[in-house]
Structures are given as structure tokens and as C-alpha cells.
Coordinates of C-alpha atoms and ligand atoms in Angstrom, one line a residue:
Chain U
M1 CA 22.4 -20.3 11.0
R2 CA 26.2 -20.4 11.5
V3 CA 28.0 -18.6 8.5
P4 CA 30.3 -21.2 6.8
I5 CA 34.2 -20.4 6.8
L6 CA 36.2 -21.7 4.1
K7 CA 39.9 -22.0 4.3
Q8 CA 41.7 -21.3 1.1
G9 CA 45.5 -21.2 1.2
N10 CA 46.4 -18.3 3.6
Y11 CA 43.1 -17.0 3.6
L12 CA 39.6 -17.5 5.4
I13 CA 36.5 -16.8 3.4
A14 CA 33.3 -16.2 5.3
S15 CA 30.4 -16.1 3.0
I16 CA 27.2 -14.8 4.7
Q17 CA 24.2 -16.9 3.2
S18 CA 21.2 -15.1 4.9
A19 CA 20.1 -12.2 7.0
L20 CA 21.9 -12.4 10.2
S21 CA 20.8 -11.6 13.8
D22 CA 23.1 -9.9 16.1
Y23 CA 23.8 -13.2 17.9
E24 CA 24.8 -14.8 14.6
L25 CA 27.0 -11.9 13.9
L26 CA 28.8 -12.1 17.2
Q27 CA 29.1 -15.9 16.5
L28 CA 30.8 -15.2 13.2
R29 CA 33.3 -12.8 14.9
D30 CA 34.2 -15.5 17.6
D31 CA 34.4 -18.2 14.9
L32 CA 36.9 -16.1 12.8
A33 CA 38.9 -14.9 15.7
A34 CA 39.3 -18.8 16.5
Q35 CA 40.3 -19.8 13.1
V36 CA 42.7 -16.9 12.2
G37 CA 44.6 -18.0 15.2
R38 CA 44.5 -21.6 14.6
F39 CA 45.5 -21.6 10.9
R40 CA 47.7 -18.4 11.3
S41 CA 45.9 -16.9 8.2
K42 CA 47.3 -14.0 6.4
G43 CA 43.8 -12.7 5.3
V44 CA 40.2 -12.7 6.1
I45 CA 37.4 -12.0 3.5
V46 CA 33.8 -11.5 4.7
D47 CA 31.4 -11.7 1.7
V48 CA 28.2 -9.8 2.5
T49 CA 26.8 -9.9 -1.0
V50 CA 23.5 -11.3 0.3
L51 CA 22.9 -8.8 2.9
D52 CA 20.1 -6.4 2.0
I53 CA 21.0 -4.0 4.9
M54 CA 24.0 -3.1 7.0
D55 CA 23.1 -1.4 10.2
S56 CA 25.4 0.0 13.0
F57 CA 25.6 -3.3 14.6
A58 CA 26.9 -5.0 11.6
V59 CA 29.4 -2.4 10.9
R60 CA 30.4 -2.5 14.6
T61 CA 31.0 -6.2 14.5
L62 CA 32.8 -6.1 11.0
R63 CA 35.3 -3.5 12.5
A64 CA 35.8 -5.6 15.5
I65 CA 36.5 -8.6 13.3
A66 CA 39.0 -6.6 11.4
Q67 CA 40.6 -5.3 14.6
I68 CA 41.0 -8.9 16.0
A69 CA 42.3 -10.3 12.8
R70 CA 44.9 -7.4 12.6
M71 CA 46.2 -8.1 16.2
R72 CA 46.8 -11.7 14.9
G73 CA 48.7 -10.6 11.8
S74 CA 45.8 -10.9 9.3
E75 CA 44.2 -8.3 6.8
T76 CA 40.4 -8.3 6.5
V77 CA 38.6 -7.4 3.4
I78 CA 34.7 -6.9 3.3
V79 CA 33.4 -7.6 -0.3
G80 CA 30.0 -7.5 -2.1
I81 CA 28.3 -4.5 -0.4
Q82 CA 25.4 -3.6 -2.7
P83 CA 24.8 -0.2 -4.2
E84 CA 21.6 0.4 -2.1
V85 CA 23.4 -0.9 1.1
A86 CA 26.3 1.3 0.5
F87 CA 24.0 4.4 0.0
A88 CA 21.9 3.7 3.0
M89 CA 25.0 3.1 5.1
V90 CA 26.4 6.5 4.4
Q91 CA 23.1 8.2 4.9
L92 CA 23.0 6.6 8.3
G93 CA 26.5 7.8 9.1
L94 CA 28.4 4.6 8.9
A95 CA 31.7 4.2 7.3
L96 CA 34.0 1.2 7.8
G97 CA 37.0 3.3 8.8
E98 CA 40.2 1.3 8.5
V99 CA 38.5 -1.8 7.0
E100 CA 39.2 -2.6 3.4
T101 CA 36.5 -3.0 1.0
A102 CA 36.3 -4.8 -2.5
L103 CA 33.6 -5.3 -5.1
D104 CA 33.3 -9.0 -4.9
L105 CA 35.2 -12.1 -3.8
E106 CA 37.5 -12.0 -7.0
E107 CA 38.7 -8.5 -6.2
G108 CA 38.8 -9.2 -2.5
L109 CA 41.5 -11.9 -3.1
A110 CA 43.3 -9.7 -5.6
L111 CA 43.5 -7.0 -2.8
L112 CA 44.6 -9.5 -0.2
E113 CA 47.4 -10.7 -2.5
L114 CA 48.5 -7.1 -3.0
R115 CA 48.4 -6.4 0.6
T116 CA 50.2 -9.7 2.0
K117 CA 52.8 -9.9 -0.9
Q118 CA 53.9 -6.3 -0.6
G119 CA 57.7 -6.3 -0.3
G120 CA 57.6 -10.1 -0.9
S121 CA 58.4 -12.4 -3.8
R122 CA 58.6 -10.9 -7.3
D123 CA 56.1 -13.0 -9.3
S124 CA 56.2 -12.1 -12.8
Q125 CA 53.0 -10.2 -13.7
S126 CA 52.4 -8.4 -16.8
Chain Y
M1 CA -5.7 -10.2 1.7
D2 CA -7.6 -6.8 2.9
G3 CA -8.8 -6.4 -0.6
K4 CA -10.5 -9.8 -0.8
K5 CA -12.0 -9.0 2.7
R6 CA -13.5 -6.0 1.6
E7 CA -14.9 -7.4 -1.4
R8 CA -16.7 -10.0 0.5
E9 CA -18.1 -7.4 2.9
T10 CA -19.3 -5.4 0.0
R11 CA -21.0 -8.3 -1.5
T12 CA -22.8 -9.3 1.7
K13 CA -24.1 -5.8 1.9
N14 CA -25.5 -6.0 -1.6
Q15 CA -27.2 -9.2 -0.7
D16 CA -28.8 -7.8 2.5
P17 CA -31.3 -5.2 1.4
E18 CA -31.4 -3.8 5.0
K19 CA -27.7 -3.3 5.3
R20 CA -27.6 -2.0 1.7
E21 CA -28.0 1.7 2.3
S22 CA -24.8 1.7 4.6
S23 CA -22.7 1.1 1.5
Y24 CA -23.8 4.4 0.3
E25 CA -22.2 6.2 3.3
S26 CA -19.2 7.0 1.4
L27 CA -21.1 8.1 -1.6
T28 CA -23.5 10.9 -0.5
G29 CA -22.8 11.4 3.2
P30 CA -23.2 9.8 6.4
V31 CA -26.9 9.2 6.6
I32 CA -28.9 8.1 3.5
P33 CA -32.5 7.8 3.9
E34 CA -33.9 4.5 2.7
S35 CA -35.8 6.6 -0.1
T36 CA -32.5 7.7 -1.5
A37 CA -31.2 4.1 -1.7
A38 CA -34.4 3.0 -3.3
L39 CA -34.1 5.7 -5.9
L40 CA -30.6 4.8 -6.6
R41 CA -31.6 1.3 -7.1
E42 CA -34.4 2.5 -9.5
L43 CA -31.6 4.4 -11.4
V44 CA -29.4 1.5 -11.6
S45 CA -32.2 -0.7 -13.3
H46 CA -33.0 2.1 -15.5
L47 CA -29.4 2.5 -16.7
R48 CA -29.2 -1.3 -17.2
E49 CA -32.4 -1.6 -19.2
N50 CA -31.4 1.2 -21.5
R51 CA -27.6 0.3 -21.6
T52 CA -27.4 -0.2 -25.4
Q53 CA -29.3 2.9 -26.4
L54 CA -27.5 5.3 -23.8
R55 CA -24.1 4.1 -24.4
E56 CA -24.7 4.7 -28.2
E57 CA -26.1 8.0 -27.5
W58 CA -23.1 8.9 -25.3
A59 CA -20.7 7.8 -27.8
R60 CA -22.3 9.8 -30.6
R61 CA -22.2 12.9 -28.5
I62 CA -18.5 12.4 -27.9
T63 CA -17.7 12.3 -31.5
E64 CA -20.1 15.1 -32.3
S65 CA -18.4 17.2 -29.7
Q66 CA -15.1 16.6 -31.4
L67 CA -13.6 15.0 -28.0
L68 CA -11.1 12.2 -28.0
L69 CA -10.1 12.6 -31.8
A70 CA -7.0 10.7 -31.1
M71 CA -9.0 7.7 -30.8
T72 CA -11.1 5.7 -33.5
K73 CA -14.8 5.2 -33.2
E74 CA -14.4 1.7 -32.2
E75 CA -12.0 2.5 -29.4
I76 CA -14.4 5.2 -28.2
F77 CA -17.4 2.8 -28.1
K78 CA -15.1 0.2 -26.2
E79 CA -14.0 2.7 -23.5
A80 CA -17.5 4.2 -23.4
T81 CA -19.0 0.9 -22.6
A82 CA -16.4 0.1 -19.8
V83 CA -17.0 3.5 -18.2
Y84 CA -20.8 3.1 -18.5
D85 CA -20.7 -0.2 -16.7
N86 CA -18.3 1.0 -14.0
Y87 CA -20.5 4.0 -13.6
I88 CA -23.5 1.6 -12.8
A89 CA -21.4 -0.3 -10.4
V90 CA -20.5 2.9 -8.4
L91 CA -24.3 3.8 -8.3
E92 CA -25.0 0.3 -7.1
T93 CA -22.2 -0.3 -4.6
G94 CA -21.2 3.2 -3.5
S95 CA -17.6 2.2 -3.9
V96 CA -15.4 4.0 -6.2
E97 CA -12.3 1.8 -5.9
A98 CA -13.0 -0.2 -9.2
L99 CA -13.8 3.0 -11.1
E100 CA -10.7 4.5 -9.7
A101 CA -8.6 1.6 -10.9
Y102 CA -10.3 1.7 -14.3
A103 CA -9.7 5.6 -14.5
R104 CA -6.0 5.0 -13.7
D105 CA -5.7 2.3 -16.2
L106 CA -7.5 4.3 -19.1
S107 CA -5.5 7.2 -18.2
E108 CA -2.3 5.3 -18.9
R109 CA -3.4 4.1 -22.1
I110 CA -4.7 7.3 -23.6
I111 CA -2.1 9.9 -22.2
P112 CA 0.5 8.7 -24.6
R113 CA -1.8 9.3 -27.5
G114 CA -2.3 13.0 -26.4
V115 CA -5.7 13.0 -24.9
E116 CA -6.0 16.0 -22.7
T117 CA -7.5 16.7 -19.3
R118 CA -10.2 18.9 -20.8
E119 CA -11.4 16.1 -23.1
V120 CA -11.5 13.4 -20.1
L121 CA -13.6 16.0 -18.1
G122 CA -15.8 16.6 -21.3
I123 CA -16.7 13.1 -21.8
V124 CA -17.7 12.5 -18.3
L125 CA -19.8 15.6 -18.1
L126 CA -21.4 14.4 -21.4
L127 CA -22.3 11.1 -19.9
R128 CA -24.0 12.9 -16.9
D129 CA -25.9 15.1 -19.3
V130 CA -27.0 12.0 -21.3
L131 CA -28.2 10.3 -18.3
A132 CA -29.7 13.3 -16.9
R133 CA -31.7 13.8 -19.9
S134 CA -33.0 10.2 -20.1
L135 CA -34.2 10.5 -16.4
F136 CA -35.8 13.8 -17.4
K137 CA -37.8 12.0 -20.1
K138 CA -38.6 9.0 -18.0
Y139 CA -39.9 11.0 -15.0
Q140 CA -41.2 14.1 -16.7
A141 CA -44.8 13.3 -15.8
D142 CA -44.1 13.4 -12.1
F143 CA -42.4 16.5 -11.3
A144 CA -41.9 15.8 -7.6
L145 CA -40.4 12.2 -8.3
L146 CA -38.0 13.7 -11.0
N147 CA -36.7 16.0 -8.4
R148 CA -36.0 13.5 -6.1
V149 CA -34.4 11.2 -8.4
L150 CA -32.3 14.0 -9.6
D151 CA -31.4 14.9 -6.0
A152 CA -30.2 11.3 -5.3
Y153 CA -28.4 11.1 -8.8
E154 CA -26.5 14.4 -8.7
P155 CA -24.0 13.7 -5.9
A156 CA -23.3 10.4 -7.2
A157 CA -22.7 11.8 -10.7
N158 CA -20.5 14.5 -9.5
R159 CA -18.4 12.2 -7.4
I160 CA -17.8 10.0 -10.4
A161 CA -16.9 12.9 -12.5
N162 CA -14.4 14.0 -9.8
T163 CA -12.9 10.4 -9.5
V164 CA -12.3 10.2 -13.2
G165 CA -10.9 13.8 -13.4
V166 CA -8.6 13.4 -10.5
G167 CA -7.5 9.9 -11.5
F168 CA -6.5 11.3 -15.0
V169 CA -4.7 14.4 -13.7
Q170 CA -2.7 12.1 -11.1
E171 CA -1.8 9.7 -13.8
R172 CA -0.6 12.5 -16.0
E173 CA 1.6 13.9 -13.4
R174 CA 3.1 10.7 -12.6
I175 CA 3.9 10.3 -16.4
I176 CA 5.5 13.8 -16.3
R177 CA 7.6 12.9 -13.3
Q178 CA 8.8 9.7 -14.7
Q179 CA 9.6 11.6 -18.1
Q180 CA 11.6 14.1 -16.1
E181 CA 13.6 11.4 -14.2
A182 CA 14.4 9.7 -17.5
I183 CA 15.5 12.9 -19.2
R184 CA 17.8 13.7 -16.1
E185 CA 19.2 10.3 -16.2
L186 CA 20.2 10.8 -19.8
S187 CA 21.5 14.2 -19.1
T188 CA 24.1 12.7 -16.8
P189 CA 25.4 9.4 -18.2
V190 CA 27.9 7.3 -16.4
L191 CA 30.5 6.9 -19.0
Q192 CA 33.2 4.2 -19.2
V193 CA 36.2 5.4 -20.7
R194 CA 38.4 2.3 -20.3
E195 CA 38.2 -0.8 -18.4
R196 CA 37.4 -0.3 -14.7
L197 CA 37.4 3.5 -15.1
L198 CA 34.0 5.5 -15.1
I199 CA 33.3 9.2 -15.6
L200 CA 30.5 10.9 -14.4
P201 CA 30.5 14.7 -15.8
I202 CA 27.8 16.6 -13.9
I203 CA 26.2 19.4 -15.6
G204 CA 23.7 21.9 -14.2
V205 CA 22.2 22.5 -11.0
I206 CA 22.1 19.8 -8.3
D207 CA 19.1 19.8 -5.9
P208 CA 18.7 17.2 -3.3
Q209 CA 16.4 14.8 -5.5
R210 CA 19.0 15.0 -8.4
A211 CA 21.9 14.4 -6.0
R212 CA 20.5 11.4 -4.7
Q213 CA 19.5 10.1 -8.1
L214 CA 23.2 10.6 -9.3
T215 CA 24.6 8.8 -6.6
E216 CA 22.3 5.6 -7.1
Q217 CA 23.2 5.7 -10.9
L218 CA 26.8 5.9 -10.1
L219 CA 26.7 3.2 -7.5
R220 CA 24.8 0.9 -9.9
G221 CA 27.4 1.8 -12.6
I222 CA 30.2 0.8 -10.4
R223 CA 28.7 -2.6 -9.9
A224 CA 27.6 -3.0 -13.6
N225 CA 31.1 -2.1 -14.9
R226 CA 33.0 -3.4 -12.1
A227 CA 34.6 -0.1 -11.9
K228 CA 37.8 0.6 -9.7
V229 CA 38.2 4.2 -10.1
V230 CA 35.5 6.9 -10.8
V231 CA 36.2 10.5 -11.9
I232 CA 33.4 12.8 -11.0
D233 CA 33.7 16.0 -12.8
I234 CA 31.8 19.0 -11.3
T235 CA 33.2 21.9 -13.7
G236 CA 29.6 22.1 -15.1
V237 CA 27.9 22.6 -11.6
P238 CA 27.1 26.4 -11.1
A239 CA 26.9 26.5 -7.6
V240 CA 28.8 24.2 -5.2
D241 CA 27.4 24.8 -1.7
S242 CA 27.6 22.7 1.5
M243 CA 24.4 20.8 0.4
V244 CA 26.4 19.7 -2.8
A245 CA 29.6 19.0 -1.2
N246 CA 28.1 16.8 1.6
H247 CA 26.4 14.8 -1.0
L248 CA 29.7 14.4 -2.8
V249 CA 31.4 13.2 0.3
Q250 CA 28.5 10.8 0.8
T251 CA 29.0 9.6 -2.8
V252 CA 32.7 9.3 -2.3
D253 CA 32.2 7.1 0.9
A254 CA 29.5 4.9 -0.6
S255 CA 31.7 4.2 -3.7
R256 CA 34.6 3.3 -1.5
L257 CA 32.2 0.8 0.5
M258 CA 31.9 -0.9 -3.0
G259 CA 35.6 -1.0 -3.4
A260 CA 36.0 2.0 -6.0
T261 CA 38.1 4.9 -5.4
V262 CA 36.6 8.4 -6.4
I263 CA 38.6 11.5 -7.9
V264 CA 36.7 14.8 -7.9
T265 CA 37.6 17.2 -10.7
G266 CA 36.6 20.8 -11.4
L267 CA 36.5 22.1 -7.8
S268 CA 38.2 25.1 -7.8
S269 CA 40.5 25.9 -4.8
E270 CA 38.7 28.9 -3.7
I271 CA 35.4 26.8 -3.4
A272 CA 37.3 24.0 -1.7
Q273 CA 38.6 26.6 0.8
T274 CA 35.0 28.0 1.4
L275 CA 33.7 24.7 2.0
V276 CA 36.4 23.8 4.5
T277 CA 35.6 26.8 6.5
I278 CA 31.8 26.1 6.8
G279 CA 32.8 22.6 8.0
V280 CA 32.8 20.3 5.2
D281 CA 35.2 17.5 5.7
L282 CA 37.1 17.4 2.2
T283 CA 39.9 15.3 3.7
K284 CA 38.7 12.1 2.5
M285 CA 38.0 13.4 -0.9
K286 CA 40.7 13.1 -3.7
T287 CA 40.5 16.2 -5.6
V288 CA 42.4 16.9 -9.0
G289 CA 42.2 20.3 -10.8
D290 CA 40.6 19.4 -14.1
L291 CA 39.1 16.5 -15.8
Q292 CA 42.1 15.7 -17.9
G293 CA 44.3 15.5 -14.7
G294 CA 41.6 13.5 -13.1
I295 CA 41.7 10.9 -15.8
E296 CA 45.6 10.8 -15.7
E297 CA 45.4 10.3 -12.0
A298 CA 43.0 7.5 -12.4
E299 CA 45.0 5.7 -14.9
R300 CA 48.0 6.0 -12.6
L301 CA 46.0 4.4 -9.9
L302 CA 44.9 1.6 -12.1
G303 CA 48.4 1.4 -13.4
Y304 CA 49.6 0.7 -9.8
K305 CA 47.5 -2.2 -9.5
V306 CA 48.8 -3.8 -12.8
N307 CA 52.5 -3.1 -12.2
M308 CA 52.2 -3.3 -8.4
V309 CA 55.4 -5.3 -7.9
T310 CA 57.6 -2.5 -9.3
Q311 CA 56.0 -0.1 -7.1
S312 CA 57.2 0.8 -3.4
T313 CA 55.0 0.3 -0.6
D314 CA 54.6 4.0 0.0
Q315 CA 53.2 4.7 -3.5
I316 CA 50.7 1.9 -3.1
A317 CA 49.6 3.5 0.3
A318 CA 49.4 6.9 -1.4
A319 CA 47.2 5.4 -4.2
K320 CA 44.6 4.2 -1.9
Chain W
M1 CA -8.0 3.7 -1.4
T2 CA -7.6 0.6 0.5
A3 CA -6.7 0.9 4.2
K4 CA -4.1 -1.6 5.3
A5 CA -4.2 -3.1 8.7
E6 CA -1.5 -2.2 11.2
I7 CA 1.3 -4.7 11.8
H8 CA 2.4 -5.2 15.3
I9 CA 5.7 -6.7 16.1
P10 CA 6.7 -7.4 19.7
I11 CA 10.4 -6.6 20.2
N12 CA 11.8 -8.7 23.0
S13 CA 15.4 -10.0 21.6
D14 CA 17.9 -9.5 18.8
S15 CA 16.0 -11.9 16.6
D16 CA 13.0 -9.7 16.6
I17 CA 15.1 -7.1 15.1
V18 CA 15.4 -9.1 12.1
T19 CA 11.5 -9.8 12.1
A20 CA 10.8 -6.2 12.3
R21 CA 13.0 -4.9 9.4
Q22 CA 11.9 -7.8 7.1
Q23 CA 8.3 -7.2 7.7
G24 CA 8.9 -3.4 7.0
R25 CA 10.6 -4.3 3.8
A26 CA 7.8 -6.7 2.9
L27 CA 5.2 -4.0 3.4
A28 CA 7.1 -1.2 1.7
Q29 CA 7.7 -3.5 -1.3
E30 CA 3.9 -4.3 -1.3
M31 CA 3.4 -0.5 -1.3
G32 CA 5.6 -0.1 -4.3
F33 CA 8.8 1.6 -3.0
N34 CA 11.7 1.4 -5.0
G35 CA 14.8 -0.7 -4.1
S36 CA 16.9 1.9 -2.5
D37 CA 14.0 3.2 -0.3
L38 CA 13.3 -0.4 0.7
T39 CA 16.9 -0.7 2.0
V40 CA 16.6 2.9 3.6
I41 CA 13.4 1.9 5.4
S42 CA 14.5 -1.5 6.8
T43 CA 17.8 0.0 7.9
A44 CA 16.1 2.7 10.0
I45 CA 13.7 0.0 11.4
S46 CA 16.7 -2.2 12.3
E47 CA 18.5 0.8 14.2
I48 CA 15.1 1.9 16.1
A49 CA 14.2 -1.7 17.0
R50 CA 17.7 -2.3 18.2
N51 CA 17.4 0.8 20.5
I52 CA 14.3 -0.9 22.2
V53 CA 16.4 -4.1 22.6
E54 CA 19.5 -2.4 23.8
H55 CA 18.1 0.5 25.9
A56 CA 14.6 -0.5 26.9
K57 CA 14.7 -4.4 26.8
S58 CA 11.3 -4.8 25.1
G59 CA 8.6 -2.9 23.5
E60 CA 7.0 -2.9 20.1
I61 CA 7.2 -2.0 16.4
I62 CA 3.9 -0.8 14.6
L63 CA 3.9 -0.6 10.8
N64 CA 1.3 1.2 9.0
A65 CA 0.4 2.5 5.4
V66 CA -0.9 6.0 5.2
N67 CA -2.5 7.9 2.4
S68 CA -2.5 11.7 2.0
P69 CA -5.2 12.3 -0.4
G70 CA -4.7 14.1 -3.7
T71 CA -6.6 16.9 -5.1
V72 CA -6.7 18.3 -8.7
N73 CA -3.7 20.4 -8.0
S74 CA -1.6 18.1 -5.9
P75 CA -1.2 14.3 -6.4
G76 CA -2.0 12.2 -3.5
K77 CA 1.0 10.3 -1.9
I78 CA 1.3 7.1 0.1
G79 CA 3.6 6.6 3.0
L80 CA 5.0 4.0 5.4
V81 CA 4.8 4.9 9.1
V82 CA 7.0 3.2 11.6
I83 CA 6.2 3.5 15.3
A84 CA 8.6 2.2 18.0
R85 CA 7.5 2.4 21.5
D86 CA 8.5 0.9 24.8
K87 CA 8.2 1.5 28.4
G88 CA 11.9 1.4 29.2
P89 CA 14.0 4.0 31.1
G90 CA 13.2 6.9 28.8
I91 CA 15.7 9.5 27.5
A92 CA 16.4 12.5 29.8
D93 CA 18.3 14.8 27.2
I94 CA 16.8 14.2 23.8
A95 CA 18.7 16.8 22.0
L96 CA 22.0 15.0 23.3
A97 CA 20.8 11.5 22.3
M98 CA 20.2 13.0 18.7
Q99 CA 23.7 14.0 18.3
D100 CA 25.8 12.0 15.9
G101 CA 28.2 9.7 17.8
Y102 CA 26.4 10.2 21.3
S103 CA 25.9 6.8 23.0
T104 CA 25.2 5.7 26.7
G105 CA 26.1 2.3 25.9
K106 CA 28.8 0.6 23.6
G107 CA 26.9 1.7 20.3
L108 CA 28.2 4.1 17.5
G109 CA 25.6 6.6 18.4
V110 CA 24.2 6.9 14.8
G111 CA 20.9 5.2 15.4
L112 CA 18.6 8.1 16.2
P113 CA 20.3 10.7 14.1
G114 CA 21.0 8.4 11.1
S115 CA 17.3 7.1 11.1
R116 CA 16.3 10.8 11.0
R117 CA 18.5 11.3 7.9
L118 CA 17.3 8.1 6.3
M119 CA 13.7 8.7 6.7
D120 CA 11.5 11.8 5.6
E121 CA 9.8 12.5 8.8
F122 CA 11.0 11.7 12.4
E123 CA 9.6 12.4 15.7
I124 CA 10.7 11.3 19.3
T125 CA 9.1 11.8 22.5
S126 CA 10.3 10.3 25.6
A127 CA 10.2 10.7 29.4
P128 CA 12.5 9.4 32.0
G129 CA 10.9 6.4 33.9
I130 CA 8.0 6.3 31.4
G131 CA 9.4 5.3 27.9
T132 CA 10.2 6.3 24.6
T133 CA 8.2 6.8 21.3
V134 CA 9.8 7.0 17.9
T135 CA 7.5 7.8 14.9
M136 CA 9.2 7.9 11.4
K137 CA 7.5 8.1 7.9
K138 CA 8.7 7.6 4.5
W139 CA 6.8 8.9 1.4
K140 CA 6.8 7.1 -1.7
R141 CA 8.5 9.1 -4.6
Ligands
LIG401 N1 14.3 3.4 23.2 C1 15.3 3.9 24.0 N2 15.1 3.9 25.3 C2 16.1 4.6 26.2 N3 17.0 5.1 25.6 C3 17.3 5.3 24.4 C4 16.4 4.7 23.4 N4 16.9 4.9 22.2 C5 17.9 5.5 22.2 N5 18.2 5.8 23.5 C6 19.3 6.6 24.1 O1 19.9 7.5 23.0 C7 21.2 7.2 22.8 C8 21.6 7.3 21.4 O2 20.8 6.3 20.8 P1 21.4 5.9 19.2 O3 21.7 7.2 18.4 O4 20.6 4.9 18.5 O5 23.0 5.3 19.6 P2 23.3 4.0 20.2 O6 22.3 3.1 20.3 O7 24.3 3.4 19.6 O8 23.7 4.4 21.6 C9 21.6 5.7 23.3 O9 22.8 5.6 23.8 C10 20.5 5.8 24.5 O10 21.1 6.4 25.7
LIG402 MG1 21.1 2.6 18.6

């Protein structure tokens, strides 16, 4: 199944709906790469809430997504990694390196706002 | 699925007198002479015929021996009936599976009421004795036959006693382990001091099992409280060796994967130095001297988010 | 105690990796493993199955439940066994392959050492030109 990618303002949100095969992950990478270019997106969120595992291939692909997006001027945030998944990942020896993470979609959007508005407009926030 | 298949097989065996003895294989050894199977069958019908009387006799002896004092007479009789019927089933089918399951279930019910191992073994041995006596009475006229009946009965009876005893002990150990876990969980609470900020004050020795459990607890806490910053205070941990340190590093990494920043407090600079020399990578770990300082740092981190527009880019980067 | 039948999963392509780890999780769940162990087990299966696809093209994963019977002094324990075997090129230097970060391909090199960390028991035998067998166990806590 293809992962649906939603365009919201300056951001792209890919929300994974079910377990993905390697092929489907690569498809997601390519789809995101194409859309980041087309929409000149400022940020990408990959929502992995439903994934019950993240192995080395998933991590490798997510890192690649972040790299490709960065080359096109876009920040990537991975959101929704579950507690058990996070623990298994670190035991396996995986970290996301430079890739940003956030608790959930809401937090991810807040983080992107922070990253992309740095040095930008002074919205009044209290 | 397998369970059902097994059941069906057992039933077929029971209906087929020729194959029947093979179902005793697991009970008394590999080869059972037909005569033993026949004797056990006779035994089973004897136990069936005298069910009421033998059961009552057994329950009476239990009360007399002051066993299962925590239970009422009615309860004892009810359980005695169930054990008695399971007992017959074992003799008949040669399979202890049902008895095993019942023993576990029984143990689960009676352990919280303080029933002890000695009492459980006591009642099973009493039943063995009650049944042996009744066999004695029935066959006393024919000594040779009596001997053969007892020879067939004894290994089966021992196996049953063993099954119930082992089942009880295992269940008790499981409950003890569960209680230990619960106590541990209580002894290291994940505290929410303010919105989005958790504190995990660890006190006492950390072994691998506790370390894993602490991490799981913290990660669940991060999700449940939507925490952004966590302060782990290890002032109360007597020995911080490389195992503990590596585990802390894992916890920091896992928390970060969930979007939370960890601050470790209570790690003396001497110990930190030692850890680095033996190869623990502390660079990714944010450490602050004491808990108070850690909380202040955490609040600053959270404050950056709230007042972000007034902060410079450098400070935001430093906060990450 | 009930003896469960072995589950054999042929591994020929990347979608078989998903099947293998899902079946592993299902079996572990049926055996009563807790949530974080389910994730640990399926992660290790995913890595080892991927090694078959990536380095040996095809092979199989075998899942099995085992009992270590208890005595009055020590409780019995049940465990899940994962065997991955292939007739691929094999590994010339196992010690090297077990090192963190070592990969002959484009991988991150954490599959073998990481799976060993995730599971309770880990054994690998391999001979160049003959194939590779990885046997891993996780005991229920
Ligand atoms: N089933 C296998 N057949 C042949 N070689 C293997 C197999 N599994 C692992 N290897 C070798 O061991 C190395 C390390 O494996 P691993 O730790 O999983 O890292 P990665 O798969 O990312 O390279 C691989 O690069 C490969 O050379
Ligand atoms: Mg690998």
C-alpha cells in the first residue's frame, strides 16, 4: 500500500497506515523526494505511530529521506515512535542521528514551526 | 489448534481398547503391560463407584490434620471434589495436562489466602493414603492381586502428587516475582513536577533487570504525560559502573527518539571521568551536578519553547 | 506441556521479511510474552530475515516454542526459538561480521550484533560457499 502524503501549508505529512515492506518504504522515500521538490515544502513529517517495529532498513530509509529533503531546503521530523519501539531500536544499536523526532503530529508541527521560523517573523506568542 | 488435535487423539485412544495402553506411556514408563492398563482401569472404576464416600473421607482427614485452615469446610469439599475427579482423569487418560492446569488455577486462588506448600503436599499425600487404604480393604483377600494393584497405582499416584506440588511451587514463585516487580515499580516513581517535565529519582542498586524496567517505565511515562524534558537523578545509586552508564545512554537515546530531552543529575565528575576512560560515550548525555540544578535547566529548556521568539538561534541550538 | 508445531517461513523477497516478523510476533504473543519483548523479538527476526534476502537471496525462518521443564527448586521457563538458515555465500570471518557497524553491503552493520543484544541467546554458524544458520532464543520473563 502506498503511504498517503498530505500537503498542509508549507509542510508535507506522510502518515504510515500499516506495516511497510522495504519496497514500500523506498516508494515513500521517492514520493516524498518528488513532492518536496514540486511543492518547495519547508518541512516534512513522517508519522510512524502505527509501526510496531523499526529495524535498520527503516532507519536507513528515514535518514535518507531527511538527507534528500535537507538538500532541497526542507526539515524532516519523525513523529510517533512508540516506547517499545524506541527501546528495541537503541538495543539494536540504532539512532536517528541528525534526524529530528517529536512525540506526535502536534509536537512535530510545533517543532517545524520553530525550525522554519527561526530568525523569521515575530508572531506574538505568550 | 494443536490443543484440539491432541484432545481428539486422546479421545480416540480411549475409545479404542487396543491402543489404550499407549496413552499410559508418559505415565509409568515406555512399555506398559496390558495387565497394568487393565489394573488401572479397574482402579478407575473402583474410584468412580466409591466417589462419594472416599471424597468425604478425604475431606474429613484434611480437617482432622488441621490442613487448609484458611478455608471453610465447604470450600475444602468443593476443591477436594475437583481434585478427586482430576485424579481419576489422570489415571484414566495418562495425561496430566488437565490436572496441571487445575493445579495452577487452584494455587492462584489459594496462595493469596496464605495456604502453604506443606499443606498442599499434605493433602495430596492424604488422598494417596485414603485411596491406598481403600484398595487395601478391597483386595486384602488376594494378596498377590493387591500387590499388583498397588504396583500399578503407586507410580501414577506419585506423579500426580508431584504435578500438584510442582504446580503450586511454580505458581507461588510467579506470584512472588510479580510482587517484587510491583514493589520495584513503586520504589521508583516517575514524577511529573510540572507540565511536560518528568523526574525519575533512582534509589538503590541497578541490575540489568531493574535497568530495563526503569527504562520501560520512563518511556511509557513520556508518552502518557507528553513529556518534553526528563530529569534522571542518580544521586541515590551507590555504584555507577559501565553497565549502569551504558544503560543510561540507551535510556537517553530512546527518550530522544520519542522527542524528549534527558538531563542526568547526581553523576559526580570523578565517576564521569572514570566512565569516559573505560570507553562510555557520555557526549550525548546532558549532565548537571544536582537535582535542583537539573530542574532549573529543564525549566529553562521548556521556557525556550514558550519564549522562543525572544531567543537567539544559538541558544535554541544549545537547548537541543 | 503442549508441544507447538514448528512454523516454517520461506524467505525469498522483502515482503517475506514482513511475514516472518509478524508470524514471530503472533507466536510470541500466543506464548504470553509482554509488549516490549514482542517488539524485541520481531525486530531481531526482521534483521536476520533481511540478511537472508540481502546477502543470500533466499532461505527460511523457522519459529518454535520450547520448554525447559521446571523442578521443585527452579521454575520451568518457556522460550521462543528463531532459526534462520540459507545456502548462500556464507560468512568468511564471523568475528568481523559480528562487529558493530561492519557491513559488506550498504547496510548499517547492526543486524547481527544488534540481534545478539536483543535476544537472550544467539548462535551463528557459517561456512563460505555452504551457507549460514543463525539460532536465537528469547526466554519469557
Ligand atoms: N545470511 C548471510 N549470508 C551471508 N553473509 C551474511 C549473512 N548475514 C550477514 N552476513 C554478512 O555479515 C555482515 C554483517 O551483517 P549485519 O550485521 O546484518 O549488517 P548488514 O546486513 O547491515 O551488512 C553483512 O554485511 C554480510 O557480509
Ligand atoms: Mg543486516
